Tab-separated table of C-alpha atoms in Angstrom:
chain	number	residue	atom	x	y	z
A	1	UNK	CA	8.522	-9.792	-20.282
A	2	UNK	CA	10.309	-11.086	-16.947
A	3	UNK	CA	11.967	-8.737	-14.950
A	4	UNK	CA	14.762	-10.042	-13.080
A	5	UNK	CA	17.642	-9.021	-10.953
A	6	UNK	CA	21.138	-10.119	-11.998
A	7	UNK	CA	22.901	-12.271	-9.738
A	8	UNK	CA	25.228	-9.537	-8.716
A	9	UNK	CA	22.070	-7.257	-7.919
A	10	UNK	CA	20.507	-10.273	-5.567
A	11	UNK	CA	24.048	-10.449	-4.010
A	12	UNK	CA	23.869	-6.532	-2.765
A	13	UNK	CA	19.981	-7.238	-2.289
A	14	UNK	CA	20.648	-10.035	0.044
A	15	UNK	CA	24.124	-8.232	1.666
A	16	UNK	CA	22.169	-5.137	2.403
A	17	UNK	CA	19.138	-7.220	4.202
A	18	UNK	CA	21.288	-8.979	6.341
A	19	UNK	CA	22.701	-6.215	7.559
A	20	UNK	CA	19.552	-4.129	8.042
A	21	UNK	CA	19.094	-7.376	10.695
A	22	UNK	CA	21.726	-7.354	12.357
A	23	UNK	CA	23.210	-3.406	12.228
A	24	UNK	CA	19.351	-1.384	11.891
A	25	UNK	CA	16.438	-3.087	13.075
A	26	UNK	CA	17.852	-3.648	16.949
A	27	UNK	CA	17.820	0.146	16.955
A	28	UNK	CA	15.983	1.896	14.489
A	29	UNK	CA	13.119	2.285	17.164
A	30	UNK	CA	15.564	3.778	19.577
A	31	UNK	CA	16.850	5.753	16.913
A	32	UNK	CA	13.665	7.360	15.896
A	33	UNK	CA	12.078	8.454	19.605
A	34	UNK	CA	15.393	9.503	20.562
A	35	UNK	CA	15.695	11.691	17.345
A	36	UNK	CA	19.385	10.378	16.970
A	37	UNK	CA	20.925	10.358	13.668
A	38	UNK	CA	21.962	6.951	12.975
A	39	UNK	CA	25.763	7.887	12.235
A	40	UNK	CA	27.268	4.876	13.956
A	41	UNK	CA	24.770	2.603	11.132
A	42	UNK	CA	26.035	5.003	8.455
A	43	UNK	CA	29.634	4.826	9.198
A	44	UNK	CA	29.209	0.910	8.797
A	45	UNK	CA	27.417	1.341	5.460
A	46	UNK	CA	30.522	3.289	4.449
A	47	UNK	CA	32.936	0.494	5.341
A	48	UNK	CA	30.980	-1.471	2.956
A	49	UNK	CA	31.547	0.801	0.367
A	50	UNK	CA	27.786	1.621	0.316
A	51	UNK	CA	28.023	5.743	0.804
A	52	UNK	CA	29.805	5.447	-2.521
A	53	UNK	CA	27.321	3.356	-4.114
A	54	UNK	CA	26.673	4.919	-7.025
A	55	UNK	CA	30.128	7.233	-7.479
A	56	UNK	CA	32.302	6.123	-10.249
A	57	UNK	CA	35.291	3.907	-9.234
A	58	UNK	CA	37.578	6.527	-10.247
A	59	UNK	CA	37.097	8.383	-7.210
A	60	UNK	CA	36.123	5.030	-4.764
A	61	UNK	CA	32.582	4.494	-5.105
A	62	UNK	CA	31.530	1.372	-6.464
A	63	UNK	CA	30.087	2.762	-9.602
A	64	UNK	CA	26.502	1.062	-9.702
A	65	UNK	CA	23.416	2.523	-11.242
A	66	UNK	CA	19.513	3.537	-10.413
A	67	UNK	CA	18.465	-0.571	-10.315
A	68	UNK	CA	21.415	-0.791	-7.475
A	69	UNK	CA	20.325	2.489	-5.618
A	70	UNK	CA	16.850	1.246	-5.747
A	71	UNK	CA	17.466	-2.068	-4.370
A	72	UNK	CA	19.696	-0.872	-1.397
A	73	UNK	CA	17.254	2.023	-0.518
A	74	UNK	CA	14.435	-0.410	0.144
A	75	UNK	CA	16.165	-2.564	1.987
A	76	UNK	CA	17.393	-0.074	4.572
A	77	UNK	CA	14.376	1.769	3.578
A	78	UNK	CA	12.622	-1.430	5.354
A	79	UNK	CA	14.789	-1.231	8.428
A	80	UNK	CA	14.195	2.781	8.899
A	81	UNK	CA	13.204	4.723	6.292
A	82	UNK	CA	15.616	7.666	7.713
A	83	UNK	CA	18.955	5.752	7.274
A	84	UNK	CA	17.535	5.374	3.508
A	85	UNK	CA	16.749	8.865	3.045
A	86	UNK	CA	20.694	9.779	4.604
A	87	UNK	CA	22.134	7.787	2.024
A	88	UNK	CA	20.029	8.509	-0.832
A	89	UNK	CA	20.462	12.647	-0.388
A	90	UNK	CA	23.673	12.237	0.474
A	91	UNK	CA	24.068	10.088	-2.827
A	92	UNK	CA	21.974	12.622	-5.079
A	93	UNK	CA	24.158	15.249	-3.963
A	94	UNK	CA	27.762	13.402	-5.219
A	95	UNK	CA	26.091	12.374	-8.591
A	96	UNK	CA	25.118	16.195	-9.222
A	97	UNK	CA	29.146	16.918	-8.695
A	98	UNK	CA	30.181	13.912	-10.783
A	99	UNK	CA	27.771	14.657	-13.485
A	100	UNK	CA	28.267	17.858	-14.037
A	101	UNK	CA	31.437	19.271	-11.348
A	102	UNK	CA	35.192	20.479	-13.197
A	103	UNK	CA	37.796	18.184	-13.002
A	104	UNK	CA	39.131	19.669	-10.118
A	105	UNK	CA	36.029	19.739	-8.311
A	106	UNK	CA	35.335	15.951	-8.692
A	107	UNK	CA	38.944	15.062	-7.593
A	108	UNK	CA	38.308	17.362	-4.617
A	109	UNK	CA	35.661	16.174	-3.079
A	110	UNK	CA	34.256	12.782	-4.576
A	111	UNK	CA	36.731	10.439	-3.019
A	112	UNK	CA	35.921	11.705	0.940
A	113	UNK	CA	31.948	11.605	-0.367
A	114	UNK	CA	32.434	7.747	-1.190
A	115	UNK	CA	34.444	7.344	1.811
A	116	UNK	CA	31.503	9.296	3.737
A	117	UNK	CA	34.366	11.487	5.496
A	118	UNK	CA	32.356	14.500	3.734
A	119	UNK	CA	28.809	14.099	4.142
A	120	UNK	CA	26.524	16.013	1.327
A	121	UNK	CA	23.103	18.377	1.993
A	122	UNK	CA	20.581	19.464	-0.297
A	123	UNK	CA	19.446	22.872	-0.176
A	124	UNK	CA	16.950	23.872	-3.105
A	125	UNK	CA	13.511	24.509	-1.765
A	126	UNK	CA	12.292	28.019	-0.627
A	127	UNK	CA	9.312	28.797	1.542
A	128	UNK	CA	7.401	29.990	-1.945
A	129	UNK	CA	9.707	28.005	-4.164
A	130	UNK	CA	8.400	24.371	-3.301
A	131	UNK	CA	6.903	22.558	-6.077
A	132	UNK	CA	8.115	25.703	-8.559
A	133	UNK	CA	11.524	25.836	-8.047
A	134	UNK	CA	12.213	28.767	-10.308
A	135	UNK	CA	10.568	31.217	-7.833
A	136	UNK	CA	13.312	31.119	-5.805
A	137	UNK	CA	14.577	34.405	-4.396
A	138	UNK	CA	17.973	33.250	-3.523
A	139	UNK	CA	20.588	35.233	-5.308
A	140	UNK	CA	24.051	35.239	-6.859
A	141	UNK	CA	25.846	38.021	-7.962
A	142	UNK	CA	29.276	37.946	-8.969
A	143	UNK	CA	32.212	39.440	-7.687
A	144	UNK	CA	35.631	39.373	-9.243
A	145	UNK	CA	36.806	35.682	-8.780
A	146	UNK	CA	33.464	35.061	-6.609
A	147	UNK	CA	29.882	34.986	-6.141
A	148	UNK	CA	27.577	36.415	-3.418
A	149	UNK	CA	24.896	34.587	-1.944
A	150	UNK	CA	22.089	35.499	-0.261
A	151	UNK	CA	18.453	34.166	0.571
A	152	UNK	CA	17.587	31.342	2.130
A	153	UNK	CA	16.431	27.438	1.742
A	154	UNK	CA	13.545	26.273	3.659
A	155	UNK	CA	13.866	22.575	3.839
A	156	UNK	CA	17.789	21.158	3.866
A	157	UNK	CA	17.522	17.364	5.337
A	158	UNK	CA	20.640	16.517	6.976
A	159	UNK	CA	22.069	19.938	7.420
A	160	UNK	CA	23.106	19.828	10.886
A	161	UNK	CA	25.394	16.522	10.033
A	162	UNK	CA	26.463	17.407	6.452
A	163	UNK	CA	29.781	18.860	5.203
A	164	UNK	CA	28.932	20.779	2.131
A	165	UNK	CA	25.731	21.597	0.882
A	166	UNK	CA	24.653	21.681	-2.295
A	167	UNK	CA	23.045	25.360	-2.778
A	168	UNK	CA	20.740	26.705	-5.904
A	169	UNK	CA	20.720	30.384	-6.613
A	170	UNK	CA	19.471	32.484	-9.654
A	171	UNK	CA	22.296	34.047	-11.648
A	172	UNK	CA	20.374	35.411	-14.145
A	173	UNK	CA	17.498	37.784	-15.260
A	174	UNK	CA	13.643	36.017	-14.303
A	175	UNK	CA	13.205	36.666	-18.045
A	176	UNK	CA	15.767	33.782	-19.007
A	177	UNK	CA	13.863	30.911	-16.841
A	178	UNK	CA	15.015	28.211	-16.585
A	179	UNK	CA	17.848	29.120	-17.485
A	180	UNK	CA	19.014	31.610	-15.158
A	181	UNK	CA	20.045	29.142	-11.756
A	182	UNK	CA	23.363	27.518	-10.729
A	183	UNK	CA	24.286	25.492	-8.375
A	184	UNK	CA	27.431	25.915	-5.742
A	185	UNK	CA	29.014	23.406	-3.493
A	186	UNK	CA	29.467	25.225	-0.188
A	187	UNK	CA	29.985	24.316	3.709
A	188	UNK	CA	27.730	23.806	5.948
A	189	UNK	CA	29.038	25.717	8.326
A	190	UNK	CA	28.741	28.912	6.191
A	191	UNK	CA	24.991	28.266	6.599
A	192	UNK	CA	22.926	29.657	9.884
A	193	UNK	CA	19.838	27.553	11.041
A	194	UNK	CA	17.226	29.652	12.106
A	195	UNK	CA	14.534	26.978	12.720
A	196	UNK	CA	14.490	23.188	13.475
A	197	UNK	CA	10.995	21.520	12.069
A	198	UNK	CA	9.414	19.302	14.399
A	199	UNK	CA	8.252	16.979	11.754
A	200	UNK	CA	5.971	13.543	13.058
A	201	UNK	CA	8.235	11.387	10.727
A	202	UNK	CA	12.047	10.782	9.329
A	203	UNK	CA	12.593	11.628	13.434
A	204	UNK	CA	16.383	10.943	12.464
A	205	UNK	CA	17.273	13.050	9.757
A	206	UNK	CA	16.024	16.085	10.804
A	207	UNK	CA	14.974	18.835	8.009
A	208	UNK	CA	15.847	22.354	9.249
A	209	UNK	CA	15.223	25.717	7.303
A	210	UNK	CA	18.916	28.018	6.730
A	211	UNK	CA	19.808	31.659	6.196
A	212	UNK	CA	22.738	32.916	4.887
A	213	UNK	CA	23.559	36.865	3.423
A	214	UNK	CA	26.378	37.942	1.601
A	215	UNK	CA	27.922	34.510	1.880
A	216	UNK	CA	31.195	34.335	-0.704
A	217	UNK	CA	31.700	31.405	-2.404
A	218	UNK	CA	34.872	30.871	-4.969
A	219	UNK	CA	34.143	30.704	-8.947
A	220	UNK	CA	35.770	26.917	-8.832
A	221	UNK	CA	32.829	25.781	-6.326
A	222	UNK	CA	29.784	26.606	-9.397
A	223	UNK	CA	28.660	22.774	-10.044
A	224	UNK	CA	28.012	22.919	-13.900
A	225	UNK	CA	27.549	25.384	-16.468
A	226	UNK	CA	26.344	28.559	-15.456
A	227	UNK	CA	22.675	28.941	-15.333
A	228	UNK	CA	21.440	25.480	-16.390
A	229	UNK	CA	21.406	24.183	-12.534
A	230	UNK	CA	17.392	23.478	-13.185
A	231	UNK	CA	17.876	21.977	-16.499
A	232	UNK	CA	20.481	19.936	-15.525
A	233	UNK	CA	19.263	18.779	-12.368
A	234	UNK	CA	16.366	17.582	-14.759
A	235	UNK	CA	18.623	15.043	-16.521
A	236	UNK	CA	18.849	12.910	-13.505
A	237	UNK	CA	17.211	10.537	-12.588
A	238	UNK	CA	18.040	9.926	-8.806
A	239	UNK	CA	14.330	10.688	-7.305
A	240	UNK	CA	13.939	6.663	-8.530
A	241	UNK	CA	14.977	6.489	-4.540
A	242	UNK	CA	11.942	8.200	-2.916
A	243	UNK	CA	9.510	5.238	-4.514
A	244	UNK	CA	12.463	2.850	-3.741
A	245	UNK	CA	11.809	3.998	0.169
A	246	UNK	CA	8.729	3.524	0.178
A	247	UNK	CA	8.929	-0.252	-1.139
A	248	UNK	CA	10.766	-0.687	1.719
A	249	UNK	CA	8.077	0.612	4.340
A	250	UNK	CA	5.558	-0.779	2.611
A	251	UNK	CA	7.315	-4.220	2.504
A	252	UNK	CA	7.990	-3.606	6.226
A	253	UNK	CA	4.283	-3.039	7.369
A	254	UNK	CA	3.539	-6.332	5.451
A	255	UNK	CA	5.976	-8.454	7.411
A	256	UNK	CA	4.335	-6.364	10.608
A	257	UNK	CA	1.113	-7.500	9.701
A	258	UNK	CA	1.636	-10.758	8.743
A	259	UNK	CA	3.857	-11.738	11.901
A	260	UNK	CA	1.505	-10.325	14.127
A	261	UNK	CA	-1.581	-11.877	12.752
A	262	UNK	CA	0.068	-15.005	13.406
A	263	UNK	CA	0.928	-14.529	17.030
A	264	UNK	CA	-1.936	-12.876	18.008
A	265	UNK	CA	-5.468	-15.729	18.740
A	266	UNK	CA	-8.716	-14.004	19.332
A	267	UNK	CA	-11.937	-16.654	19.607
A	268	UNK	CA	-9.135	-19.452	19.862
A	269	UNK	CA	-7.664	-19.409	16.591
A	270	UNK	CA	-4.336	-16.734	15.654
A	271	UNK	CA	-6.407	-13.557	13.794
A	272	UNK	CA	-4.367	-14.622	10.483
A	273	UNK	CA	-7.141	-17.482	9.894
A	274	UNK	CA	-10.585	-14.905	9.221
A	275	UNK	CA	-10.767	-14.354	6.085
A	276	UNK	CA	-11.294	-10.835	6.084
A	277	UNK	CA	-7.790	-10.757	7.793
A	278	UNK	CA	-5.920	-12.668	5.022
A	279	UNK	CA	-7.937	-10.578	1.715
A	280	UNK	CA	-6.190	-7.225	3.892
A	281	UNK	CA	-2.799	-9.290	3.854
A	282	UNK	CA	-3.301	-10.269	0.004
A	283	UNK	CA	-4.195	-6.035	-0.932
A	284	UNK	CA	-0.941	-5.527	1.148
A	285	UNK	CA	1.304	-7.926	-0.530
A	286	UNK	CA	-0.192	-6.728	-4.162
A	287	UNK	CA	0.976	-3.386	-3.391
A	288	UNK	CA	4.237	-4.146	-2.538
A	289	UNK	CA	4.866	-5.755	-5.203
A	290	UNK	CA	3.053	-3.395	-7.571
A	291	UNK	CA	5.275	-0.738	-6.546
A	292	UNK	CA	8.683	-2.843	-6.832
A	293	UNK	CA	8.045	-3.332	-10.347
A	294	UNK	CA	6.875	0.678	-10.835
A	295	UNK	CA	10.109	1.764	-9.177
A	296	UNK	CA	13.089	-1.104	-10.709
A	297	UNK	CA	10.941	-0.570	-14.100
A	298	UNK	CA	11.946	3.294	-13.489
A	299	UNK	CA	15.277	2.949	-11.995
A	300	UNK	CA	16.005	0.436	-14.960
A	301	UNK	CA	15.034	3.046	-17.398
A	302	UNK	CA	17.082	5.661	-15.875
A	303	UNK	CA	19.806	3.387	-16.337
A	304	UNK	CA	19.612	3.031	-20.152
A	305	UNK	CA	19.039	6.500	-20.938
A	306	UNK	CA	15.213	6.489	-21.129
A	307	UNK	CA	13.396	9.612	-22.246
A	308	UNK	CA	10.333	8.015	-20.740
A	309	UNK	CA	12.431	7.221	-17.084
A	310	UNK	CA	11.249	10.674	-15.881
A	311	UNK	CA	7.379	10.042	-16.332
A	312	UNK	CA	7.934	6.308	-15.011
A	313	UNK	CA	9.624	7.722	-11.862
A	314	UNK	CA	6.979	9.934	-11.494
A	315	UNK	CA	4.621	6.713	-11.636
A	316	UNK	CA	6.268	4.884	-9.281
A	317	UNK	CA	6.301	7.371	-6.801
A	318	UNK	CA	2.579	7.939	-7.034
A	319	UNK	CA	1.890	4.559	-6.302
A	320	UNK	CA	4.625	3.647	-4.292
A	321	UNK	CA	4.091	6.442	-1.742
A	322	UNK	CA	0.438	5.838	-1.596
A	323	UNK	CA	0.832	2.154	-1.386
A	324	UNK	CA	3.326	2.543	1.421
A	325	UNK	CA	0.829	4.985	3.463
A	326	UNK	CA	-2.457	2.548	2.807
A	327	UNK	CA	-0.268	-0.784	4.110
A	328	UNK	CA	0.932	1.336	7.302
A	329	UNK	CA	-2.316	2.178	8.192
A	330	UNK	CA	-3.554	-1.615	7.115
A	331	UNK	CA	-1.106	-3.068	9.231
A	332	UNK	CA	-1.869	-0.417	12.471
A	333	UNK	CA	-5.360	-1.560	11.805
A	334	UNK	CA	-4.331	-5.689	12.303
A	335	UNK	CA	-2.240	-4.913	15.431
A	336	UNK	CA	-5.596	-3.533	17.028
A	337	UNK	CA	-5.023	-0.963	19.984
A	338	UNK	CA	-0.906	-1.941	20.045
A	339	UNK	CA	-0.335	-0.831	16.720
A	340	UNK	CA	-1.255	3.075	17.963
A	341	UNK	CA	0.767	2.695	20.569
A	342	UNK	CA	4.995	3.112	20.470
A	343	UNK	CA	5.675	-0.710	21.237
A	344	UNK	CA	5.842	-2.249	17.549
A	345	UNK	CA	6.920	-0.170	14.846
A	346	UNK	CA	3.900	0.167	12.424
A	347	UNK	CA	3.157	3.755	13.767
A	348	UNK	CA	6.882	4.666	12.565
A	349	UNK	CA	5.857	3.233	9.162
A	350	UNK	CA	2.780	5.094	9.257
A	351	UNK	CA	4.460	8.428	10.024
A	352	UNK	CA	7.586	7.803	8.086
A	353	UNK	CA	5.090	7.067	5.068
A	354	UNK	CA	2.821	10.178	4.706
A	355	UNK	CA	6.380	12.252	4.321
A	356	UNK	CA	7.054	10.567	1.321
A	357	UNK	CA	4.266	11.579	0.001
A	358	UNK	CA	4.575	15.295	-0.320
A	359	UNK	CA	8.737	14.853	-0.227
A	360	UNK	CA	10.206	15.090	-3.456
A	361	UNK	CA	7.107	16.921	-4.353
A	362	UNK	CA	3.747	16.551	-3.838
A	363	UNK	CA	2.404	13.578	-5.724
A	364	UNK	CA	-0.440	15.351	-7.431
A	365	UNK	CA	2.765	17.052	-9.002
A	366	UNK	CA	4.042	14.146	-10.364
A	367	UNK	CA	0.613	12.695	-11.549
A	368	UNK	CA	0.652	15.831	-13.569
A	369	UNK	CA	3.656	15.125	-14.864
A	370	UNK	CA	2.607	11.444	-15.699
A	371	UNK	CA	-0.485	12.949	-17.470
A	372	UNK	CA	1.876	15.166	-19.486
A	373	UNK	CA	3.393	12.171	-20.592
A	374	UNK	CA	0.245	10.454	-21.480
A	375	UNK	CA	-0.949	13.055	-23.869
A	376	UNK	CA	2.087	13.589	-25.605
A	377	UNK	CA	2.176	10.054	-26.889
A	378	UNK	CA	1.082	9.744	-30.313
A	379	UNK	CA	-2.125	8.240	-31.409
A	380	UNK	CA	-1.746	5.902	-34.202
């Protein structure tokens, strides 16, 4: 079976590259050793409708789906991987609202999401609530027309440039896992930062851990039923962009590699020409395009309602992430001495790479959840 892109899918493909060319790449190195987010390169996106990708036209997104998302992610992912990470949480965070937000709460805040005038922040993880997110010790109790929250999240991306923040809190008794968290849309300002990581990659969307006590948040601000947070968060499907990311760097330390081993002579003839040069350029090029099947073969299920799409995300990311880290260092290893050095971007890839690979959760996490899958299909 051939897997193609429709034409209007190559169109956004092919817009989206051509402005990572001319709008990210002639800063994305500046971007990342400066650690400055890239808001000027996000504020274009949004004037190309982009920061509403996947919102429903209703509220002035363009209403596309997980192929789409995938697509644009790794080709800004290829430019910087942060700029695709911005767009992609801030992305994850509108379709939790429009998938499961009131009425109200949709028409509130959905249209200035598309528009990017209200950027979105995830805050789920705890310091021992990472890959088990129902160990979570943040707490809701309710109070008359509100709820009180208190605890705090350990990694929320984005946090210092987002709007609202999209907070998970237990609501019910530990005996009714999973079904005792629910989610609340709150501002960012409510929260208090008490530590900036110094992570090594993803320089421009910095990850910081929060605090907040007794913070108040109105009934109307609950995103979905009461409760089911976790399970419903489980229905989605938009982790399809952490493989589609790493695509993108992967692709990106291939065109590295490849440019550079042209350019470069050693023993009078460009590096490109010994063989064991062009078998490393052939491994790289098979992974890329191993894991751009994985992750549109995902995204693609995810768009038509899959039960399998969560096991084949899971996949994707595996591979993808792995593939991305293995070309980085393959391509650092063809630029010789340069590529460890801050001159050409590989080292970026390399850094920006390895995150992927424990964000989102770690991938031995997802194999597991892959092998899951594998023994629950049915021998004939």
């Amino acid at each position: 079976m051939t897997f193609r892109l429709t034409d209007d899918q190559r169109e956004l493909r092919d817009e989206i590259r051509r402005f990572v060319a001319s709008e990210l790449t002639p800063v994305a190195s500046t971007l990342d050793h400066s650690h400055t987010y890239p808001r000027g390169v996000l504020d274009a996106l949004a004037d190309r409708g982009v920061t509403g990708l996947t919102v429903d036209e209703a509220y002035g997104g363009r209403g596309e789906g997980h192929v789409e998302l995938a697509v644009v992610v790794e080709e800004l992912s290829a430019g910087m991987m942060s700029v695709g990470a911005a767009l992609a949480l801030h992305l994850g965070v509108a379709s939790v609202v429009e998938r499961f937000g009131s009425d109200a709460l949709r028409g509130d805040v959905l249209p200035s999401m598309a528009r990017f005038d209200t950027v979105g922040a995830l805050a789920l993880t705890e310091a021992n609530a990472g890959s088990d997110k129902a160990a979570m010790e943040t707490r809701a109790v309710r109070e008359g027309s509100e709820w009180v929250v208190s605890g705090h999240k350990q990694w929320v991306t984005n946090v210092r440039e987002a709007d609202v923040a999209l907070l998970y809190a237990k609501t019910g008794p530990e005996a009714a896992a999973p079904e005792n968290v629910s989610a609340f849309l709150v501002p960012t300002e409510d929260l208090t930062v008490d530590h900036d990581w110094a992570a090594i990659g993803g320089n421009s969307v910095p990850t910081a851990r929060v605090e907040f006590a007794d913070l108040r948040v109105p009934d109307d601000r609950m995103v979905g039923e009461q409760g089911m947070a976790l399970v419903e968060r489980g229905r989605l499907h938009g982790g399809v962009n952490l493989p589609a990311r790493a695509v993108g760097i992967a692709r990106a330390a291939l065109d590295a590699a490849v440019d550079y081993a042209d350019e470069r002579e050693q023993f009078d003839q460009p590096i490109g020409e010994f063989q064991g040069v062009q078998w490393r350029l052939a491994t790289m090029a098979g992974r890329v395009d191993a894991a751009r099947l994985l992750t549109l073969r995902a995204a693609d299920a995810a768009d038509r309602g899959d039960p399998d799409a969560g096991a084949q995300t899971s996949m994707a990311k595996v591979h993808a992430t792995e593939a991305a880290v293995e070309n980085a260092s393959d391509a650092m290893d063809v630029h010789g001495g340069v590529g460890f050095t801050s001159e050409y971007p590989v080292e970026r890839y390399f850094r920006d790479a390895k995150l992927l690979t424990v964000a989102g959760g770690p991938n031995d996490v997802h194999r597991n959840t892959v092998a899951d899958a594998v023994r629950s299909v049915p021998t004939e």
